[in-house]
Short mmCIF file of C-alpha atoms in Angstrom, two decimals:
data_model
loop_
_atom_site.label_atom_id
_atom_site.label_comp_id
_atom_site.label_asym_id
_atom_site.label_seq_id
_atom_site.Cartn_x
_atom_site.Cartn_y
_atom_site.Cartn_z
CA UNK A 213 54.01 32.97 20.90
CA UNK A 214 50.99 34.17 22.56
CA UNK A 215 47.43 34.88 21.39
CA UNK A 216 47.18 38.35 22.70
CA UNK A 217 51.05 39.63 21.79
CA UNK A 218 52.07 39.35 18.06
CA UNK A 219 55.73 37.53 18.21
CA UNK A 220 58.00 38.18 15.14
CA UNK A 221 59.79 34.77 14.54
CA UNK A 222 58.75 31.16 14.95
CA UNK A 223 60.21 29.28 18.27
CA UNK A 224 60.12 26.03 20.07
CA UNK A 225 57.02 25.12 21.71
CA UNK A 226 55.17 27.89 19.51
CA UNK A 227 51.50 26.97 18.47
CA UNK A 228 51.73 28.13 14.60
CA UNK A 229 48.93 27.94 11.77
CA UNK A 230 50.00 26.11 8.41
CA UNK A 231 48.11 27.62 5.36
CA UNK A 232 47.48 25.75 2.44
CA UNK A 233 44.76 27.84 0.67
CA UNK A 234 41.98 29.01 2.24
CA UNK A 235 39.76 26.29 3.13
CA UNK A 236 43.08 24.32 3.89
CA UNK A 237 44.87 24.86 6.84
CA UNK A 238 45.71 23.41 10.87
CA UNK A 239 47.46 24.30 13.56
CA UNK A 240 50.26 22.64 14.83
CA UNK A 241 52.67 22.93 17.85
CA UNK A 242 56.11 23.58 16.83
CA UNK A 243 58.93 21.11 18.08
CA UNK A 244 62.51 20.70 17.82
CA UNK A 245 63.15 17.64 15.66
CA UNK A 246 59.25 16.93 14.68
CA UNK A 247 57.95 17.09 11.11
CA UNK A 248 54.85 17.59 9.62
CA UNK A 249 53.38 15.66 6.49
CA UNK A 250 51.19 17.90 4.03
CA UNK A 251 49.95 17.24 0.64
CA UNK A 252 53.06 19.27 -0.37
CA UNK A 253 55.47 16.97 1.25
CA UNK A 254 57.08 16.87 4.67
CA UNK A 255 57.98 20.25 6.67
CA UNK A 256 60.99 20.04 8.99
CA UNK A 257 60.39 22.05 12.19
CA UNK A 258 64.33 22.26 13.28
CA UNK A 259 65.34 23.57 9.86
CA UNK A 260 62.04 24.77 7.99
CA UNK A 261 60.36 26.64 11.11
CA UNK A 262 62.38 27.64 13.97
CA UNK A 263 64.10 30.98 13.90
CA UNK A 264 62.11 31.61 10.59
CA UNK A 265 59.48 34.74 10.51
CA UNK A 266 56.01 34.32 10.70
CA UNK A 267 54.26 35.17 7.25
CA UNK A 268 56.94 33.06 5.61
CA UNK A 269 56.70 31.10 2.58
CA UNK A 270 58.13 27.44 3.20
CA UNK A 271 58.96 24.99 0.47
CA UNK A 272 58.09 20.86 1.45
CA UNK A 273 59.72 18.20 0.55
CA UNK A 274 57.73 17.82 -2.84
CA UNK A 275 58.43 21.20 -3.68
CA UNK A 276 54.91 22.16 -2.90
CA UNK A 277 55.15 25.46 -0.20
CA UNK A 278 53.01 26.38 2.52
CA UNK A 279 52.53 29.85 4.84
CA UNK A 280 53.62 29.41 8.55
CA UNK A 281 51.10 32.20 10.40
CA UNK A 282 50.73 33.57 13.92
CA UNK A 283 47.68 32.20 15.43
CA UNK A 284 45.02 34.52 16.54
CA UNK A 285 41.34 33.78 17.89
CA UNK A 286 39.65 33.85 14.40
CA UNK A 287 41.73 31.25 12.90
CA UNK A 288 42.30 29.08 15.84
CA UNK A 289 38.71 28.88 15.61
CA UNK A 290 38.71 27.23 12.24
CA UNK A 291 41.37 25.06 13.11
CA UNK A 292 40.86 24.11 16.29
CA UNK A 293 40.12 20.25 18.19
CA UNK A 294 36.35 20.55 18.52
CA UNK A 295 35.40 19.30 22.28
CA UNK A 296 31.77 20.40 21.61
CA UNK A 297 29.79 22.43 19.45
CA UNK A 298 31.98 25.88 19.26
CA UNK A 299 30.73 29.71 18.34
CA UNK A 300 32.07 31.03 14.90
CA UNK A 301 33.49 34.31 14.48
CA UNK A 302 29.81 35.64 12.86
CA UNK A 303 28.58 35.19 16.46
CA UNK A 304 31.79 36.25 18.34
CA UNK A 305 31.47 39.86 16.75
CA UNK A 306 28.01 40.65 17.76
CA UNK A 307 28.78 39.39 20.84
CA UNK A 308 31.63 41.20 21.80
CA UNK A 309 30.29 44.20 20.30
CA UNK A 310 26.68 43.89 22.33
CA UNK A 311 28.89 43.21 25.99
CA UNK A 312 30.48 46.57 25.33
CA UNK A 313 33.97 44.51 25.80
CA UNK A 314 37.03 46.48 25.81
CA UNK A 315 40.71 46.31 27.64
CA UNK A 316 40.16 45.81 31.32
CA UNK A 317 36.87 44.27 31.14
CA UNK A 318 36.17 41.43 33.51
CA UNK A 319 33.86 38.32 31.28
CA UNK A 320 32.11 35.59 33.04
CA UNK A 321 31.77 32.82 30.52
CA UNK A 322 29.72 29.23 31.27
CA UNK A 323 30.48 27.29 29.68
CA UNK A 324 34.01 26.66 28.16
CA UNK A 325 33.50 24.08 25.77
CA UNK A 326 36.27 23.98 22.95
CA UNK A 327 37.64 27.20 23.88
CA UNK A 328 36.45 29.27 20.70
CA UNK A 329 34.60 32.12 22.13
CA UNK A 330 37.63 32.20 25.38
CA UNK A 331 40.32 33.24 23.31
CA UNK A 332 38.33 35.92 21.55
CA UNK A 333 37.35 37.02 24.60
CA UNK A 334 40.53 37.11 26.29
CA UNK A 335 41.99 38.59 23.25
CA UNK A 336 39.17 41.93 24.34
CA UNK A 337 40.22 42.70 27.51
CA UNK A 338 43.67 41.94 27.32
CA UNK A 339 46.20 43.06 28.88
CA UNK A 340 44.46 44.69 32.08
CA UNK A 341 41.16 42.38 32.15
CA UNK A 342 40.47 39.14 33.05
CA UNK A 343 38.09 36.08 31.70
CA UNK A 344 36.67 33.66 34.20
CA UNK A 345 35.48 30.68 32.28
CA UNK A 346 33.68 27.58 34.04
CA UNK A 347 33.29 24.28 32.50
CA UNK A 348 30.94 21.26 34.44
CA UNK A 349 33.06 18.91 32.42
CA UNK A 350 36.22 18.10 34.31
CA UNK A 351 38.26 16.68 31.13
CA UNK A 352 37.10 19.54 29.14
CA UNK A 353 38.52 21.88 32.20
CA UNK A 354 41.45 20.53 32.25
CA UNK A 355 42.43 20.87 28.20
CA UNK A 356 41.49 24.32 28.32
CA UNK A 357 43.92 25.13 30.59
CA UNK A 358 46.41 23.29 29.37
CA UNK A 359 45.51 25.02 25.97
CA UNK A 360 45.31 28.78 27.56
CA UNK A 361 49.12 27.76 28.90
CA UNK A 362 50.55 26.55 25.52
CA UNK A 363 49.23 30.04 24.39
CA UNK A 364 50.59 32.31 26.84
CA UNK A 365 46.90 33.65 27.81
CA UNK A 366 46.76 31.56 31.30
CA UNK A 367 47.72 35.21 33.18
CA UNK A 368 44.45 36.42 31.90
CA UNK A 369 42.13 34.00 32.74
CA UNK A 370 40.69 31.57 35.53
CA UNK A 371 39.03 28.44 34.65
CA UNK A 372 37.12 26.21 37.04
CA UNK A 373 35.10 23.27 37.05
CA UNK A 374 32.48 23.56 38.43
CA UNK A 375 28.21 23.51 37.46
CA UNK A 376 27.36 27.25 37.15
CA UNK A 377 23.61 26.61 37.65
CA UNK A 378 24.47 25.81 41.25
CA UNK A 379 27.69 27.27 42.36
CA UNK A 380 27.86 30.27 40.03
CA UNK A 381 31.18 32.08 38.72
CA UNK A 382 33.05 31.87 42.16
CA UNK A 383 33.38 35.63 41.71
CA UNK A 384 30.82 38.21 43.03
CA UNK A 385 29.85 42.20 41.86
CA UNK A 386 33.39 42.24 39.54
CA UNK A 387 31.85 41.21 36.41
CA UNK A 388 31.06 43.92 33.51
CA UNK A 389 29.87 40.95 31.37
CA UNK A 390 28.38 37.80 31.57
CA UNK A 391 28.03 34.72 28.66
CA UNK A 392 26.44 31.70 28.90
CA UNK A 393 26.52 28.91 27.00
CA UNK A 394 24.53 25.80 28.67
CA UNK A 395 21.37 23.95 28.56
CA UNK A 396 19.57 25.74 31.19
CA UNK A 397 20.45 29.46 31.16
CA UNK A 398 17.71 30.70 33.20
CA UNK A 399 18.74 28.32 35.92
CA UNK A 400 22.00 30.39 36.06
CA UNK A 401 20.32 34.01 35.66
CA UNK A 402 20.89 35.09 39.53
CA UNK A 403 24.37 34.28 39.78
CA UNK A 404 25.38 35.70 36.76
CA UNK A 405 23.24 38.89 38.49
CA UNK A 406 25.28 37.77 41.45
CA UNK A 407 28.72 38.20 39.27
CA UNK A 408 27.65 41.64 37.63
CA UNK A 409 28.83 44.70 39.01
CA UNK A 410 26.32 46.97 41.12
CA UNK A 411 24.80 48.64 37.12
CA UNK A 412 24.91 48.69 34.05
CA UNK A 413 26.53 45.14 33.68
CA UNK A 414 24.81 43.40 30.49
CA UNK A 415 24.62 39.49 29.93
CA UNK A 416 24.28 37.61 26.83
CA UNK A 417 23.15 33.96 26.60
CA UNK A 418 23.09 31.67 23.44
CA UNK A 419 20.61 29.52 22.83
CA UNK A 420 20.20 27.15 19.84
CA UNK A 421 15.70 26.50 20.34
CA UNK A 422 13.16 29.74 21.04
CA UNK A 423 11.76 27.58 24.02
CA UNK A 424 14.92 28.25 25.95
CA UNK A 425 15.24 31.71 24.84
CA UNK A 426 11.31 32.18 25.99
CA UNK A 427 12.49 30.98 29.44
CA UNK A 428 15.60 32.66 29.90
CA UNK A 429 13.83 36.09 29.04
CA UNK A 430 11.09 34.72 31.94
CA UNK A 431 13.80 34.49 34.29
CA UNK A 432 15.78 37.83 33.08
CA UNK A 433 12.52 39.87 33.49
CA UNK A 434 12.10 38.40 37.22
CA UNK A 435 15.75 39.21 38.27
CA UNK A 436 15.30 42.61 37.31
CA UNK A 437 16.86 42.61 33.83
CA UNK A 438 15.99 45.46 30.95
CA UNK A 439 16.36 46.27 27.71
CA UNK A 440 16.05 42.45 26.84
CA UNK A 441 16.24 42.00 22.94
CA UNK A 442 16.71 38.70 21.45
CA UNK A 443 18.66 38.72 17.85
CA UNK A 444 19.67 35.73 14.96
CA UNK A 445 22.47 36.34 12.64
CA UNK A 446 22.04 34.78 9.51
CA UNK A 447 24.98 34.86 7.00
CA UNK A 448 23.88 35.49 3.02
CA UNK A 449 27.05 35.81 0.55
CA UNK A 450 26.90 36.97 -2.83
CA UNK A 451 29.09 36.36 -5.90
CA UNK A 452 29.95 39.40 -8.32
CA UNK A 453 29.34 37.83 -11.69
CA UNK A 454 28.55 39.08 -15.36
CA UNK A 455 25.17 39.61 -15.78
CA UNK A 456 23.53 40.07 -19.84
CA UNK A 457 20.09 41.43 -19.96
CA UNK A 458 17.66 42.46 -23.36
CA UNK A 459 17.68 46.09 -23.46
CA UNK A 460 14.07 47.05 -23.35
CA UNK A 461 12.41 48.08 -26.54
CA UNK A 462 10.90 51.75 -25.84
CA UNK A 463 10.14 52.92 -29.24
CA UNK A 464 12.18 54.53 -32.13
CA UNK A 465 14.70 56.88 -31.35
CA UNK A 466 13.03 59.19 -33.95
CA UNK A 467 10.10 59.25 -31.78
CA UNK A 468 11.79 60.02 -28.86
CA UNK A 469 13.44 63.00 -30.09
CA UNK A 470 10.75 64.53 -31.89
CA UNK A 471 9.59 66.12 -28.72
CA UNK A 472 9.10 69.65 -28.44
CA UNK A 473 12.31 71.38 -28.23
CA UNK A 474 14.67 68.91 -29.78
CA UNK A 475 16.78 70.29 -32.70
CA UNK A 476 18.16 67.43 -34.52
CA UNK A 477 20.27 70.05 -36.64
CA UNK A 478 22.12 70.80 -33.69
CA UNK A 479 25.50 69.33 -33.72
CA UNK A 480 25.46 68.43 -29.97
CA UNK A 481 22.44 66.31 -30.45
CA UNK A 482 23.73 64.55 -33.56
CA UNK A 483 24.50 61.31 -31.35
CA UNK A 484 20.98 60.81 -29.60
CA UNK A 485 20.13 59.68 -33.44
CA UNK A 486 19.59 55.52 -33.66
CA UNK A 487 21.45 54.32 -36.51
CA UNK A 488 20.30 50.25 -34.40
CA UNK A 489 16.39 50.62 -33.65
CA UNK A 490 16.53 46.62 -32.83
CA UNK A 491 17.15 46.01 -29.24
CA UNK A 492 19.92 44.13 -27.98
CA UNK A 493 21.76 43.37 -24.86
CA UNK A 494 23.74 44.71 -22.05
CA UNK A 495 26.55 42.94 -19.81
CA UNK A 496 26.92 44.65 -16.45
CA UNK A 497 28.80 42.97 -13.09
CA UNK A 498 25.88 42.10 -10.64
CA UNK A 499 25.88 40.57 -6.90
CA UNK A 500 23.77 37.46 -6.81
CA UNK A 501 23.30 35.61 -3.78
CA UNK A 502 24.61 31.47 -3.34
CA UNK A 503 21.64 29.54 -3.44
CA UNK A 504 22.26 28.15 -0.55
CA UNK A 505 22.74 30.01 2.85
CA UNK A 506 24.41 29.37 5.74
CA UNK A 507 21.33 28.67 8.22
CA UNK A 508 20.24 29.28 12.20
CA UNK A 509 23.29 28.64 14.61
CA UNK A 510 21.58 30.31 17.73
CA UNK A 511 19.93 32.69 19.45
CA UNK A 512 21.73 35.40 21.02
CA UNK A 513 19.39 37.15 23.89
CA UNK A 514 20.62 40.45 25.80
CA UNK A 515 20.25 42.44 29.06
CA UNK A 516 21.40 44.80 30.97
CA UNK A 517 21.11 44.91 34.57
CA UNK A 518 19.51 47.62 35.95
#
């Protein structure tokens, strides 16, 4: 099993997603002789999972059933163990696009955190690219290494435990893109510039506060970066509902039909005469936004090394 290569069957040691519904799922490590408890009953890994195909419908001991899904970066983001605040797919999609990432790209990241963005970056640059990720906290760095190894992507990522603001990324003039998610990104702009390739490299900084954005933009200008811009994503969901509206009273149909050129004796115009001049109501489908909207997550500041 690998997060970047699809496997057809479930194997011992795989990470799999137990799907109970769109709002209910969780990740498990498949192990011979292990059982997993769900609200529908027990799942026995040896008999119910190992050897079965991903996407299979598995019946639990109480008669209920679940689906076993192959892990993806998007599913992992929704089910990973939180060691820090994480980035979600809405922001990750824009970061991947604006950094112009593709298979073969070299990316530097700080900090690693819970690895939500890291898995998406690895999947994007695979199979020939590489991610260099720096984490200040030693235990989080070790846990990230363990997860990358279990997920079959350790050959695509290098995890370093150090302070990026003091020691940089450990690479020089090779990165196509740099991503910063640290409290003081302006202190790491110089190291990011050193890690980026000679010309055209892209940088992105994620910050929850506008004061952080202001200091980061000033540091980017001082280091000669161009095309500096800051974006914010606010997700607004619409529900499709049936709406009932009154038809406005615009006058009698006969008065409308008495306009010049209208011939009431013409058979083609007989359907235009209204037999019920009273206003009624009409129903139609419409998109209605939810009253509550997902709020601010952070500001994304992008720039290009010139």
